Short mmCIF file of C-alpha atoms in Angstrom, two decimals:
data_model
loop_
_atom_site.label_atom_id
_atom_site.label_comp_id
_atom_site.label_asym_id
_atom_site.label_seq_id
_atom_site.Cartn_x
_atom_site.Cartn_y
_atom_site.Cartn_z
CA MET A 25 0.00 0.00 0.00
CA PRO A 26 1.50 3.42 -0.96
CA GLU A 27 2.54 5.69 1.90
CA ILE A 28 0.41 8.67 2.93
CA GLU A 29 2.60 11.68 2.23
CA ASP A 30 0.77 14.16 4.47
CA TYR A 31 -1.09 12.62 7.43
CA SER A 32 -2.36 16.01 8.64
CA VAL A 33 -4.13 16.83 5.38
CA TYR A 34 -5.36 13.24 4.95
CA ASN A 35 -6.96 13.12 8.40
CA ASP A 36 -8.35 16.65 8.19
CA ARG A 37 -10.26 15.80 5.04
CA MET A 38 -11.55 12.58 6.62
CA ARG A 39 -13.02 14.61 9.50
CA ARG A 40 -15.18 16.79 7.26
CA SER A 41 -17.91 14.19 6.88
CA MET A 42 -18.22 13.19 10.55
CA TRP A 43 -21.98 13.64 10.78
CA ASP A 44 -22.48 11.51 7.70
CA LYS A 45 -20.18 8.84 9.15
CA ALA A 46 -22.13 8.91 12.42
CA PHE A 47 -25.41 8.14 10.63
CA PHE A 48 -25.87 4.81 12.42
CA MET A 49 -25.76 5.87 16.06
CA ASP A 50 -29.53 6.19 16.47
CA LYS A 51 -30.13 2.97 14.52
CA VAL A 52 -28.22 0.44 16.66
CA PRO A 53 -30.28 0.41 19.87
CA GLY A 54 -28.83 -1.31 22.90
CA THR A 55 -25.24 -0.95 21.69
CA GLU A 56 -22.59 -0.44 24.38
CA LEU A 57 -19.41 -1.02 22.34
CA ILE A 58 -18.49 0.38 18.92
CA VAL A 59 -15.52 -1.24 17.17
CA ASP A 60 -14.26 1.10 14.45
CA TYR A 61 -12.33 -1.00 11.92
CA GLY A 62 -9.94 1.24 9.99
CA CYS A 63 -10.14 4.03 12.56
CA ALA A 64 -7.19 6.08 11.21
CA ASP A 65 -6.25 8.67 13.85
CA GLY A 66 -9.40 8.01 15.89
CA SER A 67 -11.25 11.17 14.82
CA LEU A 68 -14.59 9.41 14.39
CA ILE A 69 -14.31 7.68 17.77
CA ARG A 70 -13.53 10.97 19.51
CA PHE A 71 -16.47 12.59 17.76
CA LEU A 72 -18.84 9.79 18.79
CA HIS A 73 -17.43 9.78 22.33
CA SER A 74 -18.23 13.49 22.64
CA LEU A 75 -21.86 12.65 21.90
CA PHE A 76 -22.06 9.38 23.87
CA PRO A 77 -19.41 9.54 26.65
CA SER A 78 -20.74 6.49 28.51
CA MET A 79 -20.24 4.15 25.55
CA HIS A 80 -17.11 2.08 24.92
CA PHE A 81 -15.06 2.50 21.72
CA ILE A 82 -12.27 0.39 20.25
CA GLY A 83 -10.36 1.50 17.16
CA PHE A 84 -8.26 -0.70 14.89
CA ASP A 85 -5.96 0.33 12.06
CA ILE A 86 -3.10 -1.49 10.37
CA ASP A 87 -1.02 1.72 10.28
CA PRO A 88 0.94 2.05 13.56
CA ALA A 89 1.46 5.78 12.90
CA MET A 90 -2.29 6.30 12.86
CA ILE A 91 -2.73 4.35 16.09
CA ALA A 92 0.07 6.33 17.74
CA ALA A 93 -1.73 9.55 16.78
CA ALA A 94 -5.03 8.16 18.11
CA ASN A 95 -3.48 7.14 21.43
CA ARG A 96 -2.06 10.62 21.95
CA GLU A 97 -5.60 11.98 22.18
CA LYS A 98 -7.46 9.07 23.76
CA THR A 99 -9.71 9.58 26.78
CA ASP A 100 -11.79 7.31 29.00
CA ASN A 101 -13.66 4.39 27.42
CA MET A 102 -11.62 4.32 24.20
CA TRP A 103 -8.74 2.08 23.14
CA PHE A 104 -6.73 1.85 19.89
CA TYR A 105 -4.81 -1.08 18.40
CA SER A 106 -2.82 -2.03 15.33
CA ASP A 107 -2.50 -5.65 16.48
CA PRO A 108 -5.71 -7.66 15.84
CA GLU A 109 -4.98 -10.11 18.67
CA GLU A 110 -4.59 -7.30 21.18
CA MET A 111 -7.84 -5.80 19.94
CA LEU A 112 -9.69 -9.11 20.36
CA GLN A 113 -8.26 -9.58 23.84
CA LYS A 114 -9.51 -6.15 24.87
CA ILE A 115 -12.97 -6.82 23.45
CA ARG A 116 -13.18 -10.05 25.44
CA SER A 117 -11.93 -8.37 28.62
CA LEU A 118 -14.77 -5.84 28.51
CA ASN A 119 -17.21 -8.74 28.87
CA ILE A 120 -19.92 -6.98 26.85
CA GLU A 121 -22.70 -9.14 25.42
CA ARG A 122 -22.47 -9.68 21.66
CA ARG A 123 -25.96 -8.22 21.18
CA ARG A 124 -24.56 -4.94 22.50
CA ILE A 125 -21.64 -4.70 20.05
CA ALA A 126 -21.52 -2.98 16.66
CA VAL A 127 -18.59 -3.12 14.22
CA ASN A 128 -18.24 -0.09 11.97
CA PHE A 129 -16.45 0.05 8.60
CA SER A 130 -16.30 3.69 7.54
CA SER A 131 -14.56 4.54 4.25
CA VAL A 132 -12.16 1.63 4.66
CA LEU A 133 -13.49 -1.35 2.72
CA HIS A 134 -12.73 0.17 -0.68
CA GLU A 135 -9.07 0.29 0.40
CA ILE A 136 -9.14 -3.30 1.65
CA PHE A 137 -10.49 -4.54 -1.68
CA HIS A 138 -8.31 -2.29 -3.83
CA TYR A 139 -5.04 -3.12 -2.08
CA ASP A 140 -6.03 -6.78 -1.68
CA CYS A 141 -5.41 -6.61 2.06
CA ASP A 142 -5.72 -9.61 4.32
CA ARG A 143 -9.49 -9.93 4.69
CA SER A 144 -9.21 -12.85 7.08
CA MET A 145 -8.79 -10.33 9.93
CA ILE A 146 -12.30 -9.06 9.25
CA THR A 147 -13.71 -12.57 8.98
CA ARG A 148 -12.05 -13.60 12.23
CA LEU A 149 -13.20 -10.47 14.06
CA ILE A 150 -16.83 -11.09 13.12
CA GLU A 151 -16.59 -14.80 13.94
CA GLN A 152 -14.89 -14.19 17.28
CA ILE A 153 -17.19 -11.52 18.69
CA SER A 154 -20.46 -12.18 16.75
CA PRO A 155 -21.60 -8.54 16.95
CA ARG A 156 -25.27 -7.65 16.75
CA TYR A 157 -24.66 -4.97 14.12
CA LEU A 158 -22.34 -4.52 11.14
CA VAL A 159 -22.23 -0.97 9.81
CA VAL A 160 -20.76 0.18 6.49
CA ARG A 161 -20.46 3.65 5.02
CA ASP A 162 -18.30 3.89 1.91
CA MET A 163 -18.05 4.95 -1.70
CA MET A 164 -19.83 2.96 -4.39
CA TYR A 165 -20.96 3.97 -7.86
CA HIS A 166 -24.49 2.89 -8.71
CA SER A 167 -26.26 3.70 -11.97
CA GLN A 168 -28.78 2.15 -14.30
CA GLN A 169 -26.31 3.00 -17.10
CA GLU A 170 -22.84 1.83 -16.10
CA ASP A 171 -21.34 3.02 -19.41
CA ALA A 172 -23.12 6.40 -19.54
CA VAL A 173 -21.17 9.29 -21.04
CA ILE A 174 -21.39 12.92 -19.92
CA PRO A 175 -22.40 15.90 -22.09
CA GLN A 176 -19.52 17.46 -23.98
CA ALA A 177 -20.14 20.80 -22.27
CA ALA A 178 -19.58 19.24 -18.82
CA GLN A 179 -16.35 17.59 -19.96
CA GLU A 180 -15.06 20.84 -21.43
CA GLN A 181 -15.92 22.68 -18.20
CA ILE A 182 -13.91 20.20 -16.11
CA ARG A 183 -10.93 20.47 -18.47
CA ARG A 184 -11.02 24.27 -18.13
CA VAL A 185 -11.05 24.18 -14.33
CA LEU A 186 -8.71 21.36 -13.29
CA PRO A 187 -4.95 21.24 -13.91
CA LYS A 188 -4.01 19.53 -17.15
CA GLU A 189 -1.34 17.42 -15.45
CA GLN A 190 -3.78 16.12 -12.86
CA LEU A 191 -6.34 15.18 -15.50
CA GLN A 192 -3.65 13.43 -17.51
CA ASP A 193 -2.59 11.42 -14.45
CA PHE A 194 -6.16 10.38 -13.76
CA GLU A 195 -7.03 9.46 -17.35
CA ASN A 196 -3.81 7.46 -17.74
CA CYS A 197 -4.93 5.45 -14.75
CA TRP A 198 -8.71 5.18 -15.23
CA GLY A 199 -9.63 6.31 -18.74
CA SER A 200 -11.51 9.27 -20.14
CA ILE A 201 -13.52 11.58 -17.89
CA GLY A 202 -16.09 11.51 -20.68
CA LEU A 203 -17.39 8.35 -19.01
CA ARG A 204 -19.69 9.40 -16.16
CA ARG A 205 -18.37 6.75 -13.77
CA ASN A 206 -14.83 8.06 -14.28
CA LEU A 207 -15.83 11.67 -13.78
CA ALA A 208 -17.64 10.80 -10.55
CA HIS A 209 -14.48 9.00 -9.44
CA LEU A 210 -12.35 12.06 -10.24
CA ILE A 211 -14.67 14.48 -8.44
CA LEU A 212 -14.36 12.39 -5.27
CA LYS A 213 -10.56 12.51 -5.24
CA TYR A 214 -9.23 15.53 -7.16
CA LYS A 215 -8.79 17.64 -4.00
CA TYR A 216 -6.38 15.15 -2.42
CA ARG A 217 -3.42 16.74 -4.18
CA GLU A 218 -1.06 16.50 -1.21
CA ASN A 219 -1.34 12.68 -1.43
CA TRP A 220 -2.16 12.61 -5.14
CA GLU A 221 0.07 9.73 -6.20
CA ARG A 222 -1.62 7.45 -3.68
CA GLU A 223 -5.16 8.74 -4.19
CA CYS A 224 -5.05 8.83 -7.97
CA SER A 225 -4.25 5.13 -8.25
CA GLU A 226 -6.66 4.00 -5.52
CA ASN A 227 -9.94 2.55 -6.78
CA TYR A 228 -12.73 4.18 -4.79
CA PHE A 229 -15.29 1.87 -6.46
CA SER A 230 -13.38 -1.35 -5.89
CA TYR A 231 -16.16 -3.75 -4.84
CA THR A 232 -19.82 -4.65 -5.28
CA LEU A 233 -22.54 -5.45 -2.76
CA ASP A 234 -22.08 -9.13 -3.60
CA ASP A 235 -18.37 -8.81 -2.75
CA LEU A 236 -19.36 -7.14 0.50
CA ALA A 237 -21.82 -9.89 1.44
CA GLY A 238 -19.16 -12.51 0.78
CA LEU A 239 -16.78 -10.74 3.14
CA LEU A 240 -19.05 -9.73 6.01
CA ASP A 241 -21.78 -12.36 5.95
CA PRO A 242 -20.83 -15.49 3.99
CA GLY A 243 -23.11 -17.59 6.20
CA GLY A 244 -26.16 -15.41 5.66
CA ILE A 245 -26.80 -14.84 9.37
CA TYR A 246 -27.36 -11.07 9.10
CA SER A 247 -30.31 -9.13 7.70
CA PRO A 248 -30.17 -5.61 6.27
CA ILE A 249 -32.12 -3.11 8.34
CA LEU A 250 -30.96 -0.05 6.38
CA MET A 251 -29.60 0.45 2.89
CA SER A 252 -29.21 3.90 1.37
CA ARG A 253 -27.48 5.10 -1.81
CA TYR A 254 -26.77 8.78 -2.39
CA ILE A 255 -24.45 11.45 -3.75
CA LEU A 256 -22.46 12.85 -0.84
CA PRO A 257 -23.84 16.39 -0.26
CA TRP A 258 -20.43 18.09 -0.05
CA CYS A 259 -19.51 16.42 -3.34
CA ARG A 260 -22.59 17.86 -5.06
CA TYR A 261 -21.92 21.27 -3.53
CA ASP A 262 -18.29 21.21 -4.63
CA ALA A 263 -19.21 20.18 -8.17
CA GLU A 264 -21.66 23.06 -8.46
CA ASN A 265 -19.63 25.80 -6.78
CA ASN A 266 -16.01 24.94 -7.60
CA LEU A 267 -16.23 22.92 -10.80
CA GLY A 268 -19.30 24.59 -12.30
CA ILE A 269 -21.27 21.43 -13.17
CA ASP A 270 -24.49 19.79 -11.99
CA MET A 271 -24.04 16.16 -10.86
CA GLY A 272 -27.66 15.35 -11.69
CA ASP A 273 -29.59 12.50 -10.07
CA GLU A 274 -28.88 9.43 -12.24
CA PHE A 275 -26.11 7.84 -10.17
CA THR A 276 -24.70 7.72 -6.64
CA THR A 277 -21.25 8.05 -5.09
CA HIS A 278 -21.84 6.57 -1.60
CA PHE A 279 -23.91 4.09 0.32
CA SER A 280 -24.79 3.36 3.94
CA LEU A 281 -25.66 -0.11 5.19
CA ILE A 282 -26.58 -1.62 8.55
CA LEU A 283 -26.79 -5.38 9.00
CA SER A 284 -28.38 -6.91 12.08
CA ARG A 285 -27.63 -10.41 13.30
CA ARG A 286 -30.70 -12.61 13.27
CA SER A 287 -31.88 -13.38 16.78
CA ASP A 288 -31.55 -16.87 18.24
CA ALA A 289 -34.67 -16.28 20.32
CA ASN A 290 -37.86 -18.06 19.28
CA ARG A 291 -40.18 -15.06 19.02
CA PRO A 292 -43.49 -14.90 17.15
CA SER A 293 -42.88 -13.22 13.78
CA LEU A 294 -45.00 -10.73 11.87
CA ASN A 295 -43.83 -12.15 8.52
CA ALA A 296 -46.87 -13.07 6.46
CA LYS A 297 -45.33 -16.30 5.17
CA GLU A 298 -45.05 -17.57 8.74
CA ALA A 299 -48.79 -17.15 9.27
CA LEU A 300 -49.60 -19.94 6.79
#
């Protein structure tokens, strides 16, 4: 995985969408422990802790530099690890019931798929702690026309506004911005110029929902309780005000998903098929 050239800029930009990343907190009732997988410098955990100080938070990231930064600002009820075994030991030591645990994957799974990271850590984490909730918020392109092209006027506008060298880098890597999927990809990453070499080559749309199901729930023991696709609001705002184009409403850039583990309890169900 390429190095992050400027951690300060990288983490600052990640913080800008905190409220969007915290979308799940009112949708996981009964939760006492949030495990943030891919926590970076712990910004999201600190944000959530400021809102829910009595909850417990554990952050995991494979980058020791990120974990070191997170530990410098940790407070009560939060712990950070770059070693998966240490993380699992801490989770067990808290002795919190599995039905009160949620594991959050915020803007990290696209990196795991793109860089072909060791996914067995995720599988083992879910198997070991059997959390009630799995939460995902990430980038994913969704359109009824995967090969849709953009109007020539929009392409010309982008070429007037963005640096020629940056556009050349991107198109050498991903193809023409005349393809709507590619332009959406560019709009999501063009501001990351301080870490451009890394960001340009990273595939923000690196997996499908089927890929995700195979990773998080191969046994089919979770049910979706929320699924939302959308264009990130700041992305639309930026396209209109800085790039001078309208992103329209025929595709999405992000999605939010919450999976809930099916209960082992034998409760009467309201499903119509079970009334037969």
